[in-house]
CSV table of C-alpha atoms in Angstrom, one decimal:
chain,number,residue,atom,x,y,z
A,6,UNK,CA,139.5,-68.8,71.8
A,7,UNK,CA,138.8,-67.3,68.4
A,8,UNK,CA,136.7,-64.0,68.0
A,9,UNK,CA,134.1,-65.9,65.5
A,10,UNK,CA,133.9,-68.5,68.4
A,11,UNK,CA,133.3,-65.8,70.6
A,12,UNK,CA,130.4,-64.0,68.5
A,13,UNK,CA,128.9,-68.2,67.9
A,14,UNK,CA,128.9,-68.5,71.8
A,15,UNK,CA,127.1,-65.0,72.9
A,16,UNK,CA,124.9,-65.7,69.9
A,17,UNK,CA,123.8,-68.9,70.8
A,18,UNK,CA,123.4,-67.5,74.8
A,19,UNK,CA,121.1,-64.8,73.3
A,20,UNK,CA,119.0,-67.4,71.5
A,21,UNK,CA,118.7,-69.9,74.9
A,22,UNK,CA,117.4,-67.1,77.0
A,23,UNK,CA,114.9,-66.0,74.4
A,24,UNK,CA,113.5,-69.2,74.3
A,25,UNK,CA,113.8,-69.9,78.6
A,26,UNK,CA,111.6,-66.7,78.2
A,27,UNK,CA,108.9,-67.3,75.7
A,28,UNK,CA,108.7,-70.6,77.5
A,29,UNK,CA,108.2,-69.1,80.6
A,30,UNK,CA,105.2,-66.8,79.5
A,31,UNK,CA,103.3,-69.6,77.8
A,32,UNK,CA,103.2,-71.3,81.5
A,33,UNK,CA,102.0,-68.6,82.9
A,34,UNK,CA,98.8,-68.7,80.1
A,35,UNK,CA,98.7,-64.8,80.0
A,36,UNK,CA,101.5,-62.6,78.2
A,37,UNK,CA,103.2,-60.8,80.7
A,38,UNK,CA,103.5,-57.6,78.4
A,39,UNK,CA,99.8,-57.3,78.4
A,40,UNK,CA,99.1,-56.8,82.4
A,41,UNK,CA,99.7,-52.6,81.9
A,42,UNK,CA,97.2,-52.8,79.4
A,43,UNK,CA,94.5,-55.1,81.5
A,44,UNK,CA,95.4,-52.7,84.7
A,45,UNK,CA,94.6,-49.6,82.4
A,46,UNK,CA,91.6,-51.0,81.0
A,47,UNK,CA,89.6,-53.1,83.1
A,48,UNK,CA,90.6,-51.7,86.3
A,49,UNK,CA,92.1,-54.7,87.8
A,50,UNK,CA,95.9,-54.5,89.0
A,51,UNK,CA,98.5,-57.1,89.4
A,52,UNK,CA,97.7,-59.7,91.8
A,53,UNK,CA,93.8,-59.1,92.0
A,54,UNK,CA,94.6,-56.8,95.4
A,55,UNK,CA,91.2,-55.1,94.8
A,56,UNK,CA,89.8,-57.7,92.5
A,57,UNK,CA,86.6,-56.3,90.7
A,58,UNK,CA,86.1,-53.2,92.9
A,59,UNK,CA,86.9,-50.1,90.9
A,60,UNK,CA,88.6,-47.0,93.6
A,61,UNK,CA,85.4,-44.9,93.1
A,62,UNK,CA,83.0,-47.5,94.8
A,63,UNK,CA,86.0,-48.2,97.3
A,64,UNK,CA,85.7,-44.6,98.6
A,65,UNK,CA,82.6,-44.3,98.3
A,66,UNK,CA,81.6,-47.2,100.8
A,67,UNK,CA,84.3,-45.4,103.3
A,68,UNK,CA,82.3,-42.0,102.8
A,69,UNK,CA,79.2,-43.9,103.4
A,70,UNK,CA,80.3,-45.1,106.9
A,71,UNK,CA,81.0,-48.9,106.4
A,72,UNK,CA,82.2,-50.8,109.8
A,73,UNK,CA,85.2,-52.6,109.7
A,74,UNK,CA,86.9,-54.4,112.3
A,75,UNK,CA,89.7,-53.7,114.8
A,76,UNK,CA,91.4,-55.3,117.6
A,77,UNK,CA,91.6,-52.3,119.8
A,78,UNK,CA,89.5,-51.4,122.9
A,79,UNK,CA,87.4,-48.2,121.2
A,80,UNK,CA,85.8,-50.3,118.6
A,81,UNK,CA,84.7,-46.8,116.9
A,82,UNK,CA,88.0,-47.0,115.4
A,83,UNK,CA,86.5,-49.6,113.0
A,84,UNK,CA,85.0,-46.5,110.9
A,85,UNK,CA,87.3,-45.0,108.9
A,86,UNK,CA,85.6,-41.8,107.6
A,87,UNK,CA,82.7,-40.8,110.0
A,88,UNK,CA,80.7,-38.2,106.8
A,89,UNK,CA,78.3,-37.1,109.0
A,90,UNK,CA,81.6,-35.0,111.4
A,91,UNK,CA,81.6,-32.9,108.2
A,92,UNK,CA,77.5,-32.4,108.5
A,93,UNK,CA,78.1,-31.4,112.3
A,94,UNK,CA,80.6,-28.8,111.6
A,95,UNK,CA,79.0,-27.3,108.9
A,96,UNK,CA,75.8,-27.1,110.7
A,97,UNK,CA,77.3,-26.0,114.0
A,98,UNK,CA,79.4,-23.3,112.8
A,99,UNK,CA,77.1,-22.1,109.8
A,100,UNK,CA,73.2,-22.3,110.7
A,101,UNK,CA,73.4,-22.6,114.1
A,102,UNK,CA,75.5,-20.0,114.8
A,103,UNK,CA,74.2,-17.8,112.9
A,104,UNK,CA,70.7,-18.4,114.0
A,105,UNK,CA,71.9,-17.8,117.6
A,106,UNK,CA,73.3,-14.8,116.7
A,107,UNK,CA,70.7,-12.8,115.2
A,108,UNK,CA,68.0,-14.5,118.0
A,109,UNK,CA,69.9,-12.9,120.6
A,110,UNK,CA,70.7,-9.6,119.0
A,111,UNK,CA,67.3,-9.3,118.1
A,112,UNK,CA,66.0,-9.8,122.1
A,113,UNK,CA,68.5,-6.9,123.1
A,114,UNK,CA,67.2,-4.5,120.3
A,115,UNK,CA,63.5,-5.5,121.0
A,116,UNK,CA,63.8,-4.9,124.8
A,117,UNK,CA,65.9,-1.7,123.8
A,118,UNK,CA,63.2,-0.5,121.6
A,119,UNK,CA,60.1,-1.2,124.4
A,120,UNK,CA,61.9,0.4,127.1
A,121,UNK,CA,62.4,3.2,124.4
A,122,UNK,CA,59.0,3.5,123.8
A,123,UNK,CA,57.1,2.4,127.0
A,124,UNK,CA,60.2,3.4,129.9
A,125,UNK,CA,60.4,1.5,133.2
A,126,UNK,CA,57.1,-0.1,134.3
A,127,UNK,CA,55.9,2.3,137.6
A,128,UNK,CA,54.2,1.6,140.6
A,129,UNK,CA,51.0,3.9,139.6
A,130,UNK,CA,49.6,4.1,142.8
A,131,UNK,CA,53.6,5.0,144.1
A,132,UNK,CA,55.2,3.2,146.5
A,133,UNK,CA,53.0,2.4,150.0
A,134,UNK,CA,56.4,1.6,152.3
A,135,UNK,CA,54.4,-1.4,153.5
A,136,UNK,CA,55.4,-4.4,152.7
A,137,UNK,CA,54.6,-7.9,151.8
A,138,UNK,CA,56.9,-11.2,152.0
A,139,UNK,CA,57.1,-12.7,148.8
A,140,UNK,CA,59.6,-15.1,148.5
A,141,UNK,CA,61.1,-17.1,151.6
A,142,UNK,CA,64.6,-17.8,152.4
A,143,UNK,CA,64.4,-21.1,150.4
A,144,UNK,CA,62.5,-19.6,147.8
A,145,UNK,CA,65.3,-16.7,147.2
A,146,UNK,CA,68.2,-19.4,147.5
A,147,UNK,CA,66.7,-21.6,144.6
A,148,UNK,CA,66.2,-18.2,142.2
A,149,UNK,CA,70.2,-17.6,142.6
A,150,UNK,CA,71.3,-20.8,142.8
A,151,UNK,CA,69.6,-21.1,139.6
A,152,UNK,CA,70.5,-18.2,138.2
A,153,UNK,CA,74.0,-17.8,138.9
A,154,UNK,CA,75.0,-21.2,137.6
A,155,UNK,CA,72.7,-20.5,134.2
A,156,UNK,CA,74.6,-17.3,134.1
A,157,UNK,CA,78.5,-18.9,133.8
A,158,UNK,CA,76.6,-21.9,132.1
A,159,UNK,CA,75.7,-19.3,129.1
A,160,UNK,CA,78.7,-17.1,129.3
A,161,UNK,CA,80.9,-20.1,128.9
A,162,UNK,CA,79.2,-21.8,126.7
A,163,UNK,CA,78.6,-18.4,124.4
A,164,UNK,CA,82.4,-18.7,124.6
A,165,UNK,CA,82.8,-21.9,123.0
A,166,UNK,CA,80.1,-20.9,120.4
A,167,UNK,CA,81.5,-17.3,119.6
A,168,UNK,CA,84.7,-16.6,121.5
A,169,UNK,CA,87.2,-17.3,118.9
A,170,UNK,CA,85.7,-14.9,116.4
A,171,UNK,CA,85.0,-12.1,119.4
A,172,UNK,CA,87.5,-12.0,121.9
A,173,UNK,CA,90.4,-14.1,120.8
A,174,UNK,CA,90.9,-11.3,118.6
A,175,UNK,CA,90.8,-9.2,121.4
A,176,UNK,CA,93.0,-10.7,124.2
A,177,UNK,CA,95.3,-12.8,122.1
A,178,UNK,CA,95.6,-16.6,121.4
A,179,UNK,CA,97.0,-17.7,124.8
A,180,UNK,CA,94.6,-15.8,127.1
A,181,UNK,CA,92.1,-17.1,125.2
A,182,UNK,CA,92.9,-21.0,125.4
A,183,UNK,CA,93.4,-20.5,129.1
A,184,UNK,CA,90.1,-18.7,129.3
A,185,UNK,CA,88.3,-21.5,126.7
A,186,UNK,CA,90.0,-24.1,128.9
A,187,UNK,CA,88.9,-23.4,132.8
A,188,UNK,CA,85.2,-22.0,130.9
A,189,UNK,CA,85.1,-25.6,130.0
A,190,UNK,CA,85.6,-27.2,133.4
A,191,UNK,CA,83.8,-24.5,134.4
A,192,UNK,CA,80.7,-25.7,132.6
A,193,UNK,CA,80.7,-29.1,133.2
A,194,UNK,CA,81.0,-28.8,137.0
A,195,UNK,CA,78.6,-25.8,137.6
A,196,UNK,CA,75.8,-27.6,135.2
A,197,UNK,CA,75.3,-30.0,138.6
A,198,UNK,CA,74.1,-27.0,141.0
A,199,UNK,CA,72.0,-25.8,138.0
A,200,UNK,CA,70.3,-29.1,137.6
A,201,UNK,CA,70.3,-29.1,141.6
A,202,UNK,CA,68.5,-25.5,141.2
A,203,UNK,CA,65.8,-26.9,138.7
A,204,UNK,CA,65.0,-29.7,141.0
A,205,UNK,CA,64.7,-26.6,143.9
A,206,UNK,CA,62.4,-25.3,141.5
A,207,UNK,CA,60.0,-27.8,140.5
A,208,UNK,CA,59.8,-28.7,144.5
A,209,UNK,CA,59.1,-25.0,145.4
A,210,UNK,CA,56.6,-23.7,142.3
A,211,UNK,CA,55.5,-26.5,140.4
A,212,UNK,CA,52.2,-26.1,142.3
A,213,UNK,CA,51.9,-22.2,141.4
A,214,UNK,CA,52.8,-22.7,137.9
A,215,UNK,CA,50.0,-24.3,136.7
A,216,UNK,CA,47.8,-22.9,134.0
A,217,UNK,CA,44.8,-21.3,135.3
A,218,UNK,CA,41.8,-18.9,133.6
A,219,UNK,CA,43.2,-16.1,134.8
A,220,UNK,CA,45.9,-16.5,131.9
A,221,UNK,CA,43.8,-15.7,129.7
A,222,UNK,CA,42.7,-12.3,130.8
A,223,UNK,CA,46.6,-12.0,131.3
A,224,UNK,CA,47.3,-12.2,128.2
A,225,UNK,CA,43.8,-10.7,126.4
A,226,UNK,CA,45.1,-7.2,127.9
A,227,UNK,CA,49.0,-8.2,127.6
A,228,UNK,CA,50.1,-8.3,131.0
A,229,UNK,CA,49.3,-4.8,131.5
A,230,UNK,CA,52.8,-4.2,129.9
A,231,UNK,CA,51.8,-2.0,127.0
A,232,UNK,CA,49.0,-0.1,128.3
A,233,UNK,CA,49.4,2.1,131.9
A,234,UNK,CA,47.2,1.6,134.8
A,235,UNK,CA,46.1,-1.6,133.2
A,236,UNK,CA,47.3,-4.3,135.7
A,237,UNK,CA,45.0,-7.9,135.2
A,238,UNK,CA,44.1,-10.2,138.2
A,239,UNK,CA,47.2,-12.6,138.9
A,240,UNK,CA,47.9,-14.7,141.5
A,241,UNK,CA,51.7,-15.7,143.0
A,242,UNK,CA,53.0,-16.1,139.2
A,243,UNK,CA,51.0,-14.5,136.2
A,244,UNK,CA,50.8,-15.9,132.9
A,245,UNK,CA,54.6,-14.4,132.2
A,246,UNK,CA,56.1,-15.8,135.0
A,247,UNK,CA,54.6,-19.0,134.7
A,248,UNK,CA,55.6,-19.0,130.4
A,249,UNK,CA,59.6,-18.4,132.1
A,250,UNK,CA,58.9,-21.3,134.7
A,251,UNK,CA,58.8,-24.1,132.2
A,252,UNK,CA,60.8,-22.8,129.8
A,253,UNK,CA,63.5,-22.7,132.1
A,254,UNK,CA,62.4,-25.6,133.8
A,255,UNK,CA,61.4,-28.3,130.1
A,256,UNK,CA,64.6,-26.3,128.5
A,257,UNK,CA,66.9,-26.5,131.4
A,258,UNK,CA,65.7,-30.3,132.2
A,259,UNK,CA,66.4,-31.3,128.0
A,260,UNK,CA,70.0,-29.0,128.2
A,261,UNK,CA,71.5,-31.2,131.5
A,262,UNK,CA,70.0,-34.3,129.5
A,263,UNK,CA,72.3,-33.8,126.5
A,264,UNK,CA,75.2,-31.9,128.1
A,265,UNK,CA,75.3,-35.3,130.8
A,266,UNK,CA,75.5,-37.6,127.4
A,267,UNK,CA,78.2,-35.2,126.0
A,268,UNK,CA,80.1,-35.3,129.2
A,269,UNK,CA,79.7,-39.2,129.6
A,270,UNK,CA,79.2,-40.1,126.0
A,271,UNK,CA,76.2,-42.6,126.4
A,272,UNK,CA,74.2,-43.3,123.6
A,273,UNK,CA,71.1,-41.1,124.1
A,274,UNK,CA,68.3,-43.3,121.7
A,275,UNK,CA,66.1,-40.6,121.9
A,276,UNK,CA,67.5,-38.7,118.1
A,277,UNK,CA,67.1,-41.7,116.3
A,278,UNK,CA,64.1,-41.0,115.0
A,279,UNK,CA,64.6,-37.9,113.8
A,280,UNK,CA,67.3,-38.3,110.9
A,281,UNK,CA,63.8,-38.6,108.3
A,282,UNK,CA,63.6,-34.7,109.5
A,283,UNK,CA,67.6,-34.0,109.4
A,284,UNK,CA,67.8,-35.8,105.8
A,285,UNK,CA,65.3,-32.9,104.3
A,286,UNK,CA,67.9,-30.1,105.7
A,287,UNK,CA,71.3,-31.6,103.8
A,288,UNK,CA,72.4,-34.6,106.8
A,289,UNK,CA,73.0,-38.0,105.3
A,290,UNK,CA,71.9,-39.9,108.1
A,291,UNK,CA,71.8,-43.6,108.1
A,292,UNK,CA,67.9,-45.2,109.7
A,293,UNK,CA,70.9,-46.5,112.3
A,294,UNK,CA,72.3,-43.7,114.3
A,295,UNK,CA,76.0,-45.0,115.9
A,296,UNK,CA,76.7,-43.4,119.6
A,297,UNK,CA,78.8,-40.8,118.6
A,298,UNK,CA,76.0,-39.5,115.4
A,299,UNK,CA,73.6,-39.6,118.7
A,300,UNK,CA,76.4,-36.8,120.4
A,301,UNK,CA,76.3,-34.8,117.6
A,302,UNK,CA,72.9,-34.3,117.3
A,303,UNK,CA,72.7,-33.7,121.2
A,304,UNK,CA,75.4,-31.3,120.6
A,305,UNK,CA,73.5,-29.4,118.1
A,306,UNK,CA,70.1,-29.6,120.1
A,307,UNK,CA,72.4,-28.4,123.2
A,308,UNK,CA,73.3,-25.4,121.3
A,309,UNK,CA,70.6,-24.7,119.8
A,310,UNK,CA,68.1,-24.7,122.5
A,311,UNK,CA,70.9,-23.2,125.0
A,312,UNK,CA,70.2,-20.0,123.0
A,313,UNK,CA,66.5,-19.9,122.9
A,314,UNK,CA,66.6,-20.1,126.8
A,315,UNK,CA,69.7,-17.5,126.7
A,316,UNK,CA,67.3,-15.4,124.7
A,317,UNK,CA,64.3,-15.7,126.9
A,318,UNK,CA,66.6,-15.5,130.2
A,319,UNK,CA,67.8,-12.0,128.4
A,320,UNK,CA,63.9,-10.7,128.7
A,321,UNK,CA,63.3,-12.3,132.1
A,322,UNK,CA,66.4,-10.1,133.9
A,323,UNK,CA,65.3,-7.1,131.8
A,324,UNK,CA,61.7,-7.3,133.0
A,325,UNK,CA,63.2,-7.8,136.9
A,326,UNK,CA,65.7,-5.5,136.8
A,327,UNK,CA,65.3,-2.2,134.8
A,328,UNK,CA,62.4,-3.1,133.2
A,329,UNK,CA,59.7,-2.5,136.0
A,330,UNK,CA,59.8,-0.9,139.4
A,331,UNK,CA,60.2,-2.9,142.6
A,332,UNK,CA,60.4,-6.2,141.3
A,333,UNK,CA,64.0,-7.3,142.1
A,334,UNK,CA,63.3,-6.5,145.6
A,335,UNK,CA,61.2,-9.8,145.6
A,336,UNK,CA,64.7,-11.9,144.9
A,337,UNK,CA,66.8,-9.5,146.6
A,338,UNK,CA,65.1,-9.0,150.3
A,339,UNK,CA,61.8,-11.1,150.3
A,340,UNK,CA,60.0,-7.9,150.5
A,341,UNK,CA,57.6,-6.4,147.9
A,342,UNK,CA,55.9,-2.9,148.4
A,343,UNK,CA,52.1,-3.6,148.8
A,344,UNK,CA,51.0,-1.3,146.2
A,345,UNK,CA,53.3,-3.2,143.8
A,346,UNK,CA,51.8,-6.4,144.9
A,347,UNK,CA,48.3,-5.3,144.4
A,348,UNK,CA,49.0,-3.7,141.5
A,349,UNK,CA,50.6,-7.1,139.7
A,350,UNK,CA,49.3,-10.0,141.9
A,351,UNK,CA,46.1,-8.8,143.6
A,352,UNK,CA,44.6,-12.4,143.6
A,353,UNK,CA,47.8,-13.5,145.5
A,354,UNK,CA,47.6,-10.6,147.9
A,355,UNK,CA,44.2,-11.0,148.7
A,356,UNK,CA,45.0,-15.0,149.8
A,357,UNK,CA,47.5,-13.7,152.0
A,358,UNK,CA,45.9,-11.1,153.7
A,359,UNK,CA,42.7,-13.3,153.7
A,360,UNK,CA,40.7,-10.7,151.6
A,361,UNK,CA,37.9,-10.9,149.0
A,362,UNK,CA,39.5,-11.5,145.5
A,363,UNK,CA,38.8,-8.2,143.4
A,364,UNK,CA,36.1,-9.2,140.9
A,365,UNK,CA,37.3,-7.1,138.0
A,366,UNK,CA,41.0,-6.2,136.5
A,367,UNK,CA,42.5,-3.3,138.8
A,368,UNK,CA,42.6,-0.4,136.7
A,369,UNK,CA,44.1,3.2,137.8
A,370,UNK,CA,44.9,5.6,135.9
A,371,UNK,CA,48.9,6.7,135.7
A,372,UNK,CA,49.8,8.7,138.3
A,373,UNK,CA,50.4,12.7,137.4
């Protein structure tokens, strides 16, 4: 073969397979060069994958929460970007956090400052070495129950809230995931004696916690707390006591409610309403709240209230302990001095001794 037959042959090649290809397009109805240019333009690709749905409204529908469907068992999975995890966190360790924080600091420097200024509450009459019995073997055994549990419940659970910022940096990474880890077990088994210890309580005192009008004169002269030899009519529980009672009692009941659904993870139905009120402070809450939005709302509410009754638990020990004279004898022995009785709960001493009530607010001046 010839080279001009050669160049005739790959010449007429070239022209066959430009013509197989022009053919080819025109089938198709659309020029193939020209699908780039759509793709860059119109936001479409090759194929129609996505069709008319640009990426930005794609994502955005994800953000937003939108259910999908799965074949596996936890149908949560379905949810491929859960938004409002990134509103937990935020709230959790920013506002929350730092609320509880400065709530409990400022309990310890207020109690600091009274005993400062006022010193340990006397017995102004002094000390009679007669006695009275105050609380009962029962009654004694529901106060520690109750107390002991709250205490590990709040250490452990200021732990989970603060440790990693207070003591991780004190006793190292690894003695602090042990500690974290048995504080956590911990918590979730020692919560059933302290729900176990509010039931004690509403059984035992429910009846002497009622409001009554001698509140009021309670808390016209303050308890007595700020002024010496002032001491107003009370019976078993004053005004005080009675304020601790349900705190501990509406507080404690609400804390096992939402640390049960956080243990067990069942939807709660009680938060739903409330995402109007959640929307004002930055949440993007759907009107629908899923299970697991419900658990992070109880979580918050756990935390959140766990430190108001932390806070008031703080005054309640002060006030029994160092705070005023002969008082933790009550939840120690049983036994109170009489002069402390009558000095703090003179309506209550006169039913047991089966005396006439005192008509009028004891009053004696300080002792020299």
């Amino acid at each position: 073969m010839t080279r001009s037959t050669m160049r005739r042959a790959a010449r007429c090649m070239a022209v066959a397979v430009l013509v197989t290809y022009a053919t080819a397009a025109g089938l198709m109805g659309s020029p193939v060069l020209e699908a780039p240019a759509v793709a860059q333009t119109m936001g479409q690709v090759p194929g129609q994958s996505l069709g008319g749905v640009s990426d930005t409204e794609f994502w955005r529908q994800i953000r937003r929460g939108v259910v999908g469907t799965v074949s596996l068992p936890d149908k949560q999975a379905a949810v491929l970007v859960q938004s409002e995890g990134d509103n937990w966190r935020a709230m959790r360790n920013g506002p929350v956090s730092t609320f509880g924080g400065w709530v409990l600091l400022a309990m310890i420097v207020v109690l600091a400052v009274f005993f400062a200024v006022r010193g340990r509450i006397r017995v102004d009459s002094g000390l009679s070495g007669r006695t009275v019995e105050r609380f009962n073997a029962l009654e004694r055994f529901t106060h520690w129950l109750t107390a002991s549990s709250f205490i590990v419940l709040a250490l452990t659970g200021l732990n989970v809230l603060y440790g990693r910022y207070v003591l991780m940096p004190i006793i190292g990474q690894d003695t602090f995931a042990a500690l974290t880890y048995w504080g956590k077990l911990a918590h979730n088994y020692i919560a059933f004696a302290f729900m176990i210890g509010l039931a004690l309580m509403v059984f035992v005192w429910v009846k002497d916690n009622l409001p009554s009008r001698e509140d009021l004169t309670w808390m016209a002269k303050g308890g007595g707390l700020f002024v010496k030899g002032v001491h107003p009519p009370a019976k078993k529980f004053n005004f005080g006591q009675k304020a601790i009672f349900w705190v501990v009692v509406l507080g404690g009941t609400s804390l096992a409610y939402t640390g049960l659904s956080l243990m067990f993870f069942f939807d709660l139905k009680v938060f739903s309403a409330s995402f109007v009120l959640l929307n004002l402070f930055g949440f993007d809450l759907p009107t629908q709240l899923t299970a697991l939005q419900e658990s992070q709302l109880a979580q918050l509410w756990h935390a959140v209230l766990a430190l108001i009754v932390t806070a008031v638990i703080i005054a309640h020990i002060y006030i029994g302990s160092l705070g005023m004279e002969g008082a933790f004898d009550a939840v120690s022995t049983g036994q109170v001095d009489e002069n402390w009785a009558r000095e703090h709960h003179s309506l209550w001493v006169a039913e047991v001794k089966g005396e006439a009530p005192p008509s009028a607010p004891m009053e004696r001046p300080p002792a020299e």
